[in-house]
Tab-separated table of C-alpha atoms and ligand atoms in Angstrom:
chain	number	residue	atom	x	y	z
A	1	MET	CA	-0.116	0.314	-0.030
A	2	LYS	CA	0.930	3.413	-1.039
A	3	THR	CA	-1.144	5.168	2.008
A	4	ILE	CA	0.371	4.857	5.232
A	5	ILE	CA	-2.500	5.721	7.741
A	6	GLU	CA	-2.468	6.396	11.542
A	7	PRO	CA	-1.553	3.599	12.832
A	8	PHE	CA	-4.496	4.429	15.652
A	9	ARG	CA	-8.016	4.930	16.274
A	10	ILE	CA	-9.531	8.588	18.079
A	11	LYS	CA	-11.426	7.416	20.996
A	12	SER	CA	-11.573	10.937	22.833
A	13	VAL	CA	-11.781	14.319	20.986
A	14	GLU	CA	-10.527	18.020	21.968
A	15	PRO	CA	-12.394	20.559	19.362
A	16	ILE	CA	-11.135	23.169	18.541
A	17	LYS	CA	-12.603	26.527	18.108
A	18	MET	CA	-12.634	28.678	14.511
A	19	SER	CA	-11.787	31.827	14.550
A	20	THR	CA	-10.971	35.238	11.537
A	21	ARG	CA	-8.256	36.957	10.885
A	22	SER	CA	-9.650	39.771	12.029
A	23	ALA	CA	-10.005	38.012	16.080
A	24	ARG	CA	-5.945	36.424	15.499
A	25	GLU	CA	-5.345	40.132	14.781
A	26	PHE	CA	-6.905	41.519	17.825
A	27	TYR	CA	-5.124	37.891	20.308
A	28	LEU	CA	-1.710	38.401	18.251
A	29	GLN	CA	-1.416	41.769	19.294
A	30	ALA	CA	-3.179	41.431	22.301
A	31	ALA	CA	-0.040	38.272	22.820
A	32	HIS	CA	2.395	41.889	22.432
A	33	TYR	CA	3.272	40.011	18.992
A	34	ASN	CA	4.529	36.470	21.268
A	35	PRO	CA	2.740	33.472	19.473
A	36	PHE	CA	3.558	32.010	23.348
A	37	LEU	CA	1.521	34.387	24.440
A	38	ILE	CA	-1.571	33.928	22.912
A	39	TYR	CA	-4.470	31.483	24.899
A	40	ALA	CA	-4.055	28.081	23.009
A	41	LYS	CA	-8.169	28.220	22.988
A	42	ASP	CA	-7.009	31.454	20.082
A	43	VAL	CA	-4.644	28.837	18.224
A	44	ILE	CA	-6.705	26.975	15.365
A	45	ILE	CA	-4.051	23.836	14.704
A	46	ASP	CA	-0.364	24.355	17.187
A	47	LEU	CA	2.597	23.465	15.546
A	48	LEU	CA	4.155	25.564	18.589
A	49	THR	CA	5.440	22.531	19.900
A	50	ASP	CA	5.639	18.271	20.371
A	51	SER	CA	6.384	18.730	23.706
A	52	GLY	CA	3.991	17.401	26.728
A	53	THR	CA	1.491	17.701	23.991
A	54	GLY	CA	0.838	14.290	22.338
A	55	ALA	CA	-2.215	11.942	22.812
A	56	MET	CA	-2.070	9.716	25.452
A	57	SER	CA	-2.770	5.935	24.047
A	58	SER	CA	-5.696	4.440	26.142
A	59	GLU	CA	-2.867	2.017	27.720
A	60	GLN	CA	-1.789	5.182	29.139
A	61	TRP	CA	-4.606	6.116	30.203
A	62	ALA	CA	-5.065	2.614	32.562
A	63	GLY	CA	-2.189	3.673	33.443
A	64	ILE	CA	-2.887	6.207	35.100
A	65	MET	CA	-5.774	5.120	36.832
A	66	ARG	CA	-3.486	2.704	38.570
A	67	GLY	CA	-0.721	5.100	39.266
A	68	ASP	CA	0.979	4.609	43.186
A	69	GLU	CA	0.397	8.269	45.271
A	70	SER	CA	3.050	6.924	47.993
A	71	TYR	CA	6.089	9.283	48.614
A	72	ALA	CA	8.460	6.660	48.524
A	73	GLY	CA	8.773	3.864	47.136
A	74	SER	CA	5.481	3.402	44.955
A	75	VAL	CA	5.206	0.527	42.636
A	76	SER	CA	5.222	2.971	39.529
A	77	PHE	CA	9.068	4.504	40.333
A	78	GLN	CA	9.515	0.812	40.272
A	79	ARG	CA	7.688	0.275	37.108
A	80	PHE	CA	9.589	3.511	35.882
A	81	GLU	CA	12.533	2.634	36.769
A	82	SER	CA	12.762	-1.377	35.466
A	83	THR	CA	11.228	-0.068	32.142
A	84	ILE	CA	14.528	2.944	31.802
A	85	LYS	CA	16.944	0.386	32.983
A	86	ASP	CA	15.597	-2.554	29.916
A	87	ILE	CA	15.769	-0.173	27.041
A	88	MET	CA	18.352	2.503	27.532
A	89	GLY	CA	20.315	0.064	30.656
A	90	PHE	CA	22.181	2.945	32.722
A	91	GLU	CA	22.080	1.591	36.301
A	92	TYR	CA	21.052	4.802	37.822
A	93	VAL	CA	17.280	6.775	37.036
A	94	ILE	CA	16.455	10.089	38.927
A	95	PRO	CA	12.711	11.155	38.038
A	96	THR	CA	12.340	14.523	37.633
A	97	HIS	CA	9.338	17.128	37.083
A	98	GLN	CA	10.974	17.770	33.080
A	99	GLY	CA	13.818	17.470	31.250
A	100	ARG	CA	15.284	21.671	31.907
A	101	ALA	CA	15.055	19.702	35.175
A	102	ALA	CA	17.495	16.592	34.486
A	103	GLU	CA	19.842	19.464	32.956
A	104	ARG	CA	20.077	21.934	35.485
A	105	ILE	CA	20.758	18.984	38.247
A	106	LEU	CA	23.424	17.638	35.838
A	107	PHE	CA	24.719	20.639	35.042
A	108	SER	CA	25.437	22.464	39.146
A	109	ILE	CA	26.576	20.015	39.746
A	110	LEU	CA	29.155	18.550	36.836
A	111	CYS	CA	29.542	22.578	35.030
A	112	LYS	CA	32.150	25.512	36.806
A	113	ASP	CA	33.395	28.630	36.213
A	114	GLY	CA	34.907	28.849	32.190
A	115	ASP	CA	33.739	25.190	31.452
A	116	VAL	CA	32.615	23.989	27.947
A	117	ILE	CA	30.494	21.661	27.435
A	118	PRO	CA	30.624	20.083	23.443
A	119	ASN	CA	27.130	19.122	22.064
A	120	ASN	CA	26.407	19.163	18.431
A	121	THR	CA	23.397	21.781	18.949
A	122	HIS	CA	21.950	22.598	21.887
A	123	PHE	CA	18.743	23.053	22.889
A	124	ASP	CA	17.752	26.428	24.594
A	125	THR	CA	17.190	25.476	28.421
A	126	THR	CA	20.777	23.418	27.927
A	127	ARG	CA	22.163	25.899	26.390
A	128	ALA	CA	20.822	28.259	29.525
A	129	ASN	CA	21.218	26.066	32.381
A	130	ILE	CA	24.480	25.688	30.776
A	131	GLU	CA	25.322	29.540	30.866
A	132	PHE	CA	23.712	29.742	33.689
A	133	ARG	CA	26.713	27.811	35.557
A	134	GLY	CA	29.060	30.373	33.765
A	135	ALA	CA	30.407	27.512	31.579
A	136	GLU	CA	30.366	27.931	27.387
A	137	ALA	CA	27.960	26.187	25.186
A	138	ARG	CA	29.862	24.879	21.765
A	139	ASP	CA	27.915	23.732	19.060
A	140	ILE	CA	29.835	21.692	16.646
A	141	VAL	CA	27.184	20.213	13.811
A	142	ILE	CA	28.728	18.847	10.552
A	143	ASP	CA	28.778	21.600	7.847
A	144	GLU	CA	26.046	20.094	6.151
A	145	GLY	CA	23.995	20.545	9.684
A	146	MET	CA	24.649	24.831	9.685
A	147	ASN	CA	22.847	24.795	6.122
A	148	PRO	CA	19.343	23.710	5.508
A	149	SER	CA	19.445	23.221	2.034
A	150	THR	CA	22.231	20.330	1.703
A	151	ASP	CA	21.186	17.117	1.434
A	152	HIS	CA	23.017	14.447	3.906
A	153	PRO	CA	20.804	11.324	5.479
A	154	PHE	CA	22.566	12.631	9.580
A	155	LYS	CA	22.550	15.913	9.718
A	156	GLY	CA	22.454	16.125	13.657
A	157	ASN	CA	26.131	14.499	13.513
A	158	MET	CA	29.024	16.241	15.155
A	159	ASN	CA	32.303	17.573	13.434
A	160	ILE	CA	34.492	14.594	15.225
A	161	GLN	CA	37.485	16.706	14.222
A	162	LYS	CA	36.358	20.178	15.660
A	163	LEU	CA	35.386	17.652	18.871
A	164	LYS	CA	39.286	16.952	19.549
A	165	ASP	CA	40.121	20.296	18.503
A	166	THR	CA	38.863	21.386	21.462
A	167	VAL	CA	39.469	19.283	24.169
A	168	ASN	CA	42.312	20.210	22.142
A	169	SER	CA	42.457	23.921	22.831
A	170	VAL	CA	40.529	23.543	25.823
A	171	GLY	CA	41.867	20.736	27.847
A	172	ARG	CA	40.271	18.213	28.892
A	173	ASP	CA	40.256	19.601	32.535
A	174	ARG	CA	37.804	21.765	32.190
A	175	ILE	CA	35.507	19.332	29.592
A	176	PRO	CA	33.482	17.633	32.212
A	177	LEU	CA	31.023	16.209	29.489
A	178	ILE	CA	30.492	15.796	25.786
A	179	MET	CA	27.099	15.365	24.603
A	180	LEU	CA	25.166	14.387	22.411
A	181	THR	CA	21.464	16.032	21.044
A	182	ILE	CA	19.435	12.964	19.501
A	183	THR	CA	17.560	14.099	17.314
A	184	ASN	CA	19.048	17.284	16.784
A	185	ASN	CA	15.833	19.941	17.781
A	186	SER	CA	18.075	23.422	17.304
A	187	GLY	CA	19.299	21.714	14.366
A	188	GLY	CA	16.390	20.860	12.323
A	189	GLY	CA	15.481	17.580	13.886
A	190	GLN	CA	17.796	15.977	12.357
A	191	PRO	CA	19.168	12.244	13.443
A	192	VAL	CA	22.679	11.989	14.366
A	193	SER	CA	23.665	7.781	12.915
A	194	MET	CA	25.194	4.991	14.801
A	195	GLU	CA	28.618	5.415	13.107
A	196	ASN	CA	28.794	9.671	14.624
A	197	ILE	CA	27.490	8.468	17.770
A	198	ARG	CA	30.078	5.196	18.329
A	199	GLU	CA	33.162	8.136	16.813
A	200	VAL	CA	32.262	10.653	19.375
A	201	SER	CA	31.761	7.865	21.997
A	202	ASN	CA	35.092	6.413	22.002
A	203	PHE	CA	36.816	9.891	21.919
A	204	ALA	CA	34.894	10.563	25.051
A	205	ARG	CA	36.254	6.820	26.249
A	206	SER	CA	39.716	8.188	24.750
A	207	VAL	CA	40.240	11.443	26.730
A	208	GLU	CA	38.059	10.374	29.461
A	209	ILE	CA	35.236	12.424	29.543
A	210	PRO	CA	31.974	10.995	29.585
A	211	PHE	CA	29.212	10.620	26.968
A	212	TYR	CA	25.579	11.631	27.390
A	213	LEU	CA	22.780	12.123	24.919
A	214	ASP	CA	19.643	13.809	25.523
A	215	ALA	CA	17.721	11.524	24.186
A	216	CYS	CA	14.699	13.438	24.011
A	217	ARG	CA	13.534	12.412	21.181
A	218	PHE	CA	15.512	8.556	21.165
A	219	ALA	CA	12.770	7.116	19.074
A	220	GLU	CA	12.623	8.905	16.162
A	221	ASN	CA	16.504	8.740	15.499
A	222	ALA	CA	16.409	4.549	16.177
A	223	TYR	CA	13.740	4.894	13.419
A	224	PHE	CA	16.445	6.936	10.871
A	225	ILE	CA	19.433	5.144	11.242
A	226	LYS	CA	16.960	2.000	10.731
A	227	ILE	CA	16.027	3.363	7.582
A	228	ARG	CA	19.228	5.311	5.936
A	229	GLU	CA	21.994	3.636	7.953
A	230	GLU	CA	23.436	1.069	6.330
A	231	GLY	CA	23.365	-2.043	8.276
A	232	TYR	CA	20.308	-1.603	10.200
A	233	LYS	CA	17.651	-2.218	8.595
A	234	ASP	CA	17.284	-5.496	9.553
A	235	LYS	CA	17.296	-4.765	13.250
A	236	THR	CA	14.671	-3.886	15.455
A	237	VAL	CA	14.592	-0.501	16.441
A	238	ARG	CA	14.967	-1.513	20.510
A	239	ALA	CA	17.726	-3.491	19.412
A	240	ILE	CA	18.570	-0.021	17.971
A	241	VAL	CA	17.794	2.165	20.772
A	242	GLU	CA	20.134	-0.143	22.947
A	243	GLU	CA	22.781	-0.140	21.006
A	244	MET	CA	22.491	3.449	21.210
A	245	PHE	CA	22.344	4.141	24.402
A	246	SER	CA	25.724	1.459	25.167
A	247	TYR	CA	27.869	3.844	23.925
A	248	ALA	CA	26.676	6.706	26.928
A	249	ASP	CA	27.427	6.658	30.019
A	250	GLY	CA	24.528	8.589	30.900
A	251	CYS	CA	20.789	11.712	29.471
A	252	THR	CA	18.868	13.710	29.951
A	253	MET	CA	15.729	12.940	29.161
A	254	SER	CA	12.367	14.523	28.174
A	255	ALA	CA	9.378	11.919	28.737
A	256	LYS	CA	7.204	14.884	26.890
A	257	LYS	CA	8.553	13.984	23.773
A	258	ASP	CA	9.390	10.315	22.740
A	259	GLY	CA	7.923	9.404	25.915
A	260	ILE	CA	4.722	10.182	24.702
A	261	ALA	CA	3.696	12.059	28.466
A	262	ASN	CA	2.477	15.211	29.155
A	263	ILE	CA	4.633	15.572	31.352
A	264	GLY	CA	8.210	14.458	33.033
A	265	GLY	CA	11.204	14.190	32.435
A	266	PHE	CA	14.894	11.542	34.090
A	267	LEU	CA	17.704	11.964	34.506
A	268	CYS	CA	20.659	8.069	34.198
A	269	SER	CA	24.187	7.334	34.704
A	270	ASN	CA	26.051	4.662	35.169
A	271	ASN	CA	28.574	6.893	38.106
A	272	PRO	CA	27.143	5.519	41.248
A	273	ASP	CA	28.742	9.160	43.532
A	274	LEU	CA	27.273	10.992	40.824
A	275	ALA	CA	23.896	8.968	41.026
A	276	GLN	CA	24.281	10.011	44.610
A	277	ARG	CA	24.796	13.609	44.748
A	278	GLU	CA	22.692	14.451	41.771
A	279	LYS	CA	19.308	12.518	43.822
A	280	ASP	CA	20.852	15.315	47.346
A	281	LEU	CA	20.299	18.755	45.190
A	282	LEU	CA	16.536	16.301	43.417
A	283	ILE	CA	15.358	16.277	46.898
A	284	LEU	CA	16.188	19.987	47.723
A	285	THR	CA	14.089	21.308	44.490
A	286	GLU	CA	12.074	18.445	42.635
A	287	GLY	CA	11.231	15.888	44.990
A	288	PHE	CA	11.926	12.581	46.588
A	289	PRO	CA	14.387	10.018	44.623
A	290	THR	CA	11.425	8.541	43.872
A	291	TYR	CA	9.468	10.488	42.325
A	292	GLY	CA	11.424	13.521	41.612
A	293	GLY	CA	8.617	16.496	41.543
A	294	LEU	CA	5.860	13.671	39.884
A	295	ALA	CA	2.519	12.384	40.512
A	296	GLY	CA	3.154	8.042	40.707
A	297	ARG	CA	-0.036	8.331	37.561
A	298	ASP	CA	2.962	10.054	35.692
A	299	LEU	CA	5.417	8.153	35.874
A	300	GLU	CA	3.330	5.318	35.156
A	301	ALA	CA	2.343	6.903	31.827
A	302	ILE	CA	6.293	7.078	30.549
A	303	ALA	CA	6.754	3.873	31.070
A	304	ILE	CA	4.153	2.361	28.905
A	305	GLY	CA	5.042	5.613	26.848
A	306	LEU	CA	8.802	4.670	26.351
A	307	VAL	CA	7.441	1.450	24.489
A	308	GLU	CA	5.733	3.214	22.321
A	309	VAL	CA	7.550	4.843	21.104
A	310	MET	CA	9.526	2.256	19.654
A	311	ASP	CA	6.266	0.548	17.862
A	312	GLU	CA	7.429	0.777	13.609
A	313	ASP	CA	4.543	1.580	12.785
A	314	TYR	CA	3.899	4.442	14.499
A	315	LEU	CA	7.529	4.988	14.301
A	316	LYS	CA	7.105	4.899	10.687
A	317	TYR	CA	3.494	6.697	10.160
A	318	ARG	CA	5.235	9.407	12.288
A	319	ILE	CA	8.424	9.131	9.868
A	320	THR	CA	6.177	9.975	6.997
A	321	SER	CA	3.667	11.906	7.904
A	322	THR	CA	6.304	14.754	9.258
A	323	GLY	CA	7.423	14.232	5.839
A	324	TYR	CA	4.457	14.815	4.019
A	325	LEU	CA	3.523	18.452	5.378
A	326	GLY	CA	7.390	18.864	4.327
A	327	GLU	CA	7.050	17.522	0.992
A	328	ASN	CA	4.080	19.795	-0.007
A	329	LEU	CA	5.575	23.370	1.506
A	330	LEU	CA	8.619	22.118	-0.439
A	331	LYS	CA	6.244	21.920	-3.891
A	332	LEU	CA	4.728	25.882	-3.112
A	333	GLY	CA	8.066	26.831	-3.115
A	334	ILE	CA	8.524	26.655	0.412
A	335	PRO	CA	12.209	25.764	1.472
A	336	ILE	CA	12.689	24.146	3.909
A	337	VAL	CA	15.811	22.221	6.007
A	338	GLN	CA	16.800	19.388	4.358
A	339	PRO	CA	15.164	15.866	4.277
A	340	PRO	CA	12.135	16.640	6.696
A	341	GLY	CA	12.880	15.863	10.196
A	342	GLY	CA	11.680	13.760	12.374
A	343	HIS	CA	9.099	15.457	15.115
A	344	ALA	CA	8.819	19.052	12.816
A	345	ILE	CA	9.388	20.810	9.204
A	346	TYR	CA	11.740	23.887	9.231
A	347	ILE	CA	10.919	27.009	7.286
A	348	ASP	CA	14.187	28.727	6.550
A	349	ALA	CA	13.204	32.150	7.265
A	350	LYS	CA	16.023	33.321	6.179
A	351	MET	CA	15.839	32.610	2.184
A	352	MET	CA	12.419	32.918	2.170
A	353	LEU	CA	12.298	36.804	3.663
A	354	PRO	CA	15.644	37.623	1.994
A	355	HIS	CA	14.509	41.783	2.265
A	356	ILE	CA	14.241	41.319	5.991
A	357	PRO	CA	17.932	41.200	7.791
A	358	PRO	CA	18.715	38.947	11.195
A	359	ASN	CA	18.024	42.219	13.780
A	360	GLN	CA	14.397	42.173	12.800
A	361	TYR	CA	13.702	38.635	13.287
A	362	PRO	CA	12.107	37.080	10.170
A	363	GLY	CA	11.924	34.044	12.630
A	364	TRP	CA	9.603	35.422	14.528
A	365	ALA	CA	7.201	37.743	11.669
A	366	LEU	CA	6.530	34.165	9.538
A	367	ALA	CA	5.377	33.048	12.696
A	368	CYS	CA	3.694	36.082	13.782
A	369	GLU	CA	2.476	36.295	10.016
A	370	MET	CA	0.719	31.820	9.937
A	371	TYR	CA	-1.464	33.068	13.215
A	372	LEU	CA	-3.176	35.422	11.761
A	373	GLU	CA	-2.475	33.597	7.654
A	374	GLY	CA	-4.731	30.505	9.333
A	375	GLY	CA	-4.475	29.969	13.523
A	376	ILE	CA	-1.159	28.148	13.363
A	377	ARG	CA	0.901	28.341	15.909
A	378	SER	CA	4.269	27.683	15.608
A	379	VAL	CA	8.117	28.727	16.557
A	380	GLU	CA	11.223	30.948	16.198
A	381	ILE	CA	14.453	29.276	15.933
A	382	GLY	CA	16.695	31.947	14.454
A	383	SER	CA	17.978	35.728	16.087
A	384	VAL	CA	15.169	35.897	18.615
A	385	MET	CA	16.042	32.833	20.796
A	386	PHE	CA	20.070	32.769	20.091
A	387	GLY	CA	20.799	35.882	19.600
A	388	LYS	CA	22.545	38.042	22.779
A	389	HIS	CA	21.399	41.365	23.312
A	390	ASP	CA	24.095	43.634	25.228
A	391	PHE	CA	21.944	45.846	27.575
A	392	GLU	CA	24.161	48.105	27.791
A	393	GLN	CA	24.897	49.103	23.884
A	394	LYS	CA	21.002	48.571	23.510
A	395	LYS	CA	21.235	46.095	20.616
A	396	ASP	CA	21.839	42.724	19.461
A	397	VAL	CA	25.542	41.722	19.584
A	398	VAL	CA	25.371	37.615	18.006
A	399	HIS	CA	22.405	36.701	15.265
A	400	ALA	CA	21.192	32.684	14.718
A	401	PRO	CA	23.282	31.076	11.967
A	402	MET	CA	20.350	29.991	10.487
A	403	GLU	CA	16.514	31.686	11.079
A	404	LEU	CA	14.012	28.655	11.066
A	405	VAL	CA	10.543	28.731	11.813
A	406	ARG	CA	9.264	25.321	13.423
A	407	LEU	CA	6.139	23.548	13.413
A	408	ALA	CA	6.669	21.241	15.093
A	409	ILE	CA	4.364	17.994	15.069
A	410	PRO	CA	2.646	16.928	17.892
A	411	ARG	CA	1.892	13.122	18.957
A	412	ARG	CA	-1.070	11.332	17.186
A	413	THR	CA	-2.795	14.592	17.441
A	414	TYR	CA	-3.702	16.097	13.920
A	415	THR	CA	-5.384	13.740	11.116
A	416	GLN	CA	-4.381	14.828	7.840
A	417	SER	CA	-6.511	16.737	6.856
A	418	GLN	CA	-5.415	19.630	9.338
A	419	ILE	CA	-1.964	19.311	7.998
A	420	ASP	CA	-3.418	19.845	4.825
A	421	TYR	CA	-4.985	23.099	6.084
A	422	VAL	CA	-1.807	24.086	7.566
A	423	ILE	CA	-0.077	23.515	4.166
A	424	GLU	CA	-3.369	25.904	2.347
A	425	SER	CA	-2.741	28.276	4.489
A	426	MET	CA	0.771	28.578	3.627
A	427	GLU	CA	0.307	28.132	0.309
A	428	ASN	CA	-2.415	31.784	0.941
A	429	LEU	CA	0.746	32.886	2.842
A	430	ILE	CA	4.004	32.940	0.427
A	431	LYS	CA	1.996	35.049	-2.127
A	432	ARG	CA	2.195	38.187	-0.181
A	433	LYS	CA	5.414	36.981	1.249
A	434	ASP	CA	7.259	39.994	0.553
A	435	LYS	CA	5.178	42.367	1.603
A	436	ILE	CA	5.964	40.885	5.006
A	437	HIS	CA	7.446	43.153	7.677
A	438	GLY	CA	10.641	43.229	10.076
A	439	MET	CA	9.723	43.606	14.142
A	440	LYS	CA	11.735	44.974	16.721
A	441	ILE	CA	12.164	43.608	20.142
A	442	THR	CA	9.914	46.398	23.219
A	443	TYR	CA	10.855	44.184	25.672
A	444	GLN	CA	12.651	41.307	26.808
A	445	PRO	CA	14.469	39.903	30.270
A	446	LYS	CA	17.793	38.351	30.044
A	447	PHE	CA	16.921	35.009	30.375
A	448	LEU	CA	15.456	32.606	27.412
A	449	ARG	CA	13.819	35.630	26.418
A	450	HIS	CA	11.870	34.389	23.468
A	451	PHE	CA	9.349	32.967	26.003
A	452	SER	CA	8.223	37.036	27.481
A	453	SER	CA	9.997	39.255	24.854
A	454	HIS	CA	6.712	41.361	23.656
A	455	PHE	CA	7.734	43.016	19.683
A	456	GLU	CA	6.108	45.375	17.371
A	457	PHE	CA	5.678	45.096	13.819
A	458	LEU	CA	7.667	47.564	11.618
A	459	PRO	CA	6.041	50.297	9.799
B	1	F0G	N1	17.128	19.015	25.444
B	1	F0G	C1	15.506	19.227	23.848
B	1	F0G	C2	16.431	18.484	22.463
B	1	F0G	C3	14.679	19.701	23.597
B	1	F0G	O1	13.980	19.969	22.274
B	1	F0G	C4	14.071	19.620	24.877
B	1	F0G	C5	12.766	20.896	25.143
B	1	F0G	C6	14.538	20.111	26.232
B	1	F0G	C7	15.789	19.578	26.220
B	1	F0G	C8	14.118	20.265	27.109
B	1	F0G	O2	13.348	19.682	28.305
B	1	F0G	O3	11.085	20.656	27.978
B	1	F0G	O4	11.012	19.195	29.120
B	1	F0G	O5	12.295	20.762	30.089
B	1	F0G	N2	12.377	20.694	24.012
B	1	F0G	C9	10.768	21.676	23.833
B	1	F0G	C10	10.902	22.147	22.397
B	1	F0G	C11	10.754	22.603	24.496
B	1	F0G	O6	10.029	22.278	21.896
B	1	F0G	O7	11.440	21.428	21.302
B	1	F0G	P1	11.523	19.379	28.748
């Protein structure tokens, strides 16, 4: 069969409120032209994130009912811990309320002023948690990963030579860990090959630096390995996942992605002393080590989701349906990061809106226009998210290398006709792209400015 269907039936639905363009003009203005500040009820198709927005299965909802809410040593924690140990093979599993809490604990313990953390590309919260400790988050993805239109099967790979150069020039004592983000979210949702994971791991071991995976989308990464990397097509996703994790000394995870849960995360390692220090810190802010800021029911939903996400029918549908959106945007002449990623399509706003310079935030402008056009919410991954502002000079001193707008697809949530609606909206929008104006920031905080800055369209 050429047609690949959603491999699930819908059992429970949530209404979408339709809106007019003039209503959306009002909502966007009230949100200070920041899509993060729009009420979700005023959004028609919400592609802001694939994080915590997926639909849970009937099994997960059954797990919710089974949740053991004991403060210490709950059965739900045992199930959570043994599932993760079984799939990922780590000795110590520490639950956290979401991925960034795992990051904060890990970097608070391992990083000091002046350290450098190499990664293919740090996600924004990862970068912020590292910088908050006074360390540097250094992105060293392969060159192909920096060019949206280059085709390469594993654009999330790390540049091994640059990694070696970094360790040589910085010194291994100032590199507390090396990370790989699978898939590479900020670099276009692109996968990392098994070969690259193995090479980074071998090198890390040779210089005795711990190697961590930011494992948010581990199952999608494994499926790409299965279909794109030589020698893996006959292996199960489960076996590929196990091999990927066998190379790492630990991981951070947001279960809101490939845990298909609405909340949750965890931190794993094989080092008993480190795990003890992490648990001590966990108790201070997250909770006792057998719940870590989560309810027992959440631990159940995650344990079930982590297994469901490796279902190959699901992954085939997931990767194909994301590709469907990407290919249709390409047919309209909309430049996207190629090839399509696993969880999202990234529009190259720099190329689509060449008349808007980086200091007028082309990606942000496009995200606002998509909301006005069809009530579609997306997110800029460009110079608002990654630019650096000098508050004394009152201007941005660093712009992002790419100006992307991410259309993230929540798991098992939207049907193909809803995605067709997105495509038709983009078809309408592209006709007036030359008339889209740049933007300016009218208020911004010191950290993670994209979440709460205020904007205006320039005249
Ligand atoms: N690492 C990666 C690669 C991520 O994509 C995210 C979150 C995190 C860490 C942090 O996890 O949200 O549970 O604290 N990404 C979301 C996104 C927010 O929209 O891509 P969290």
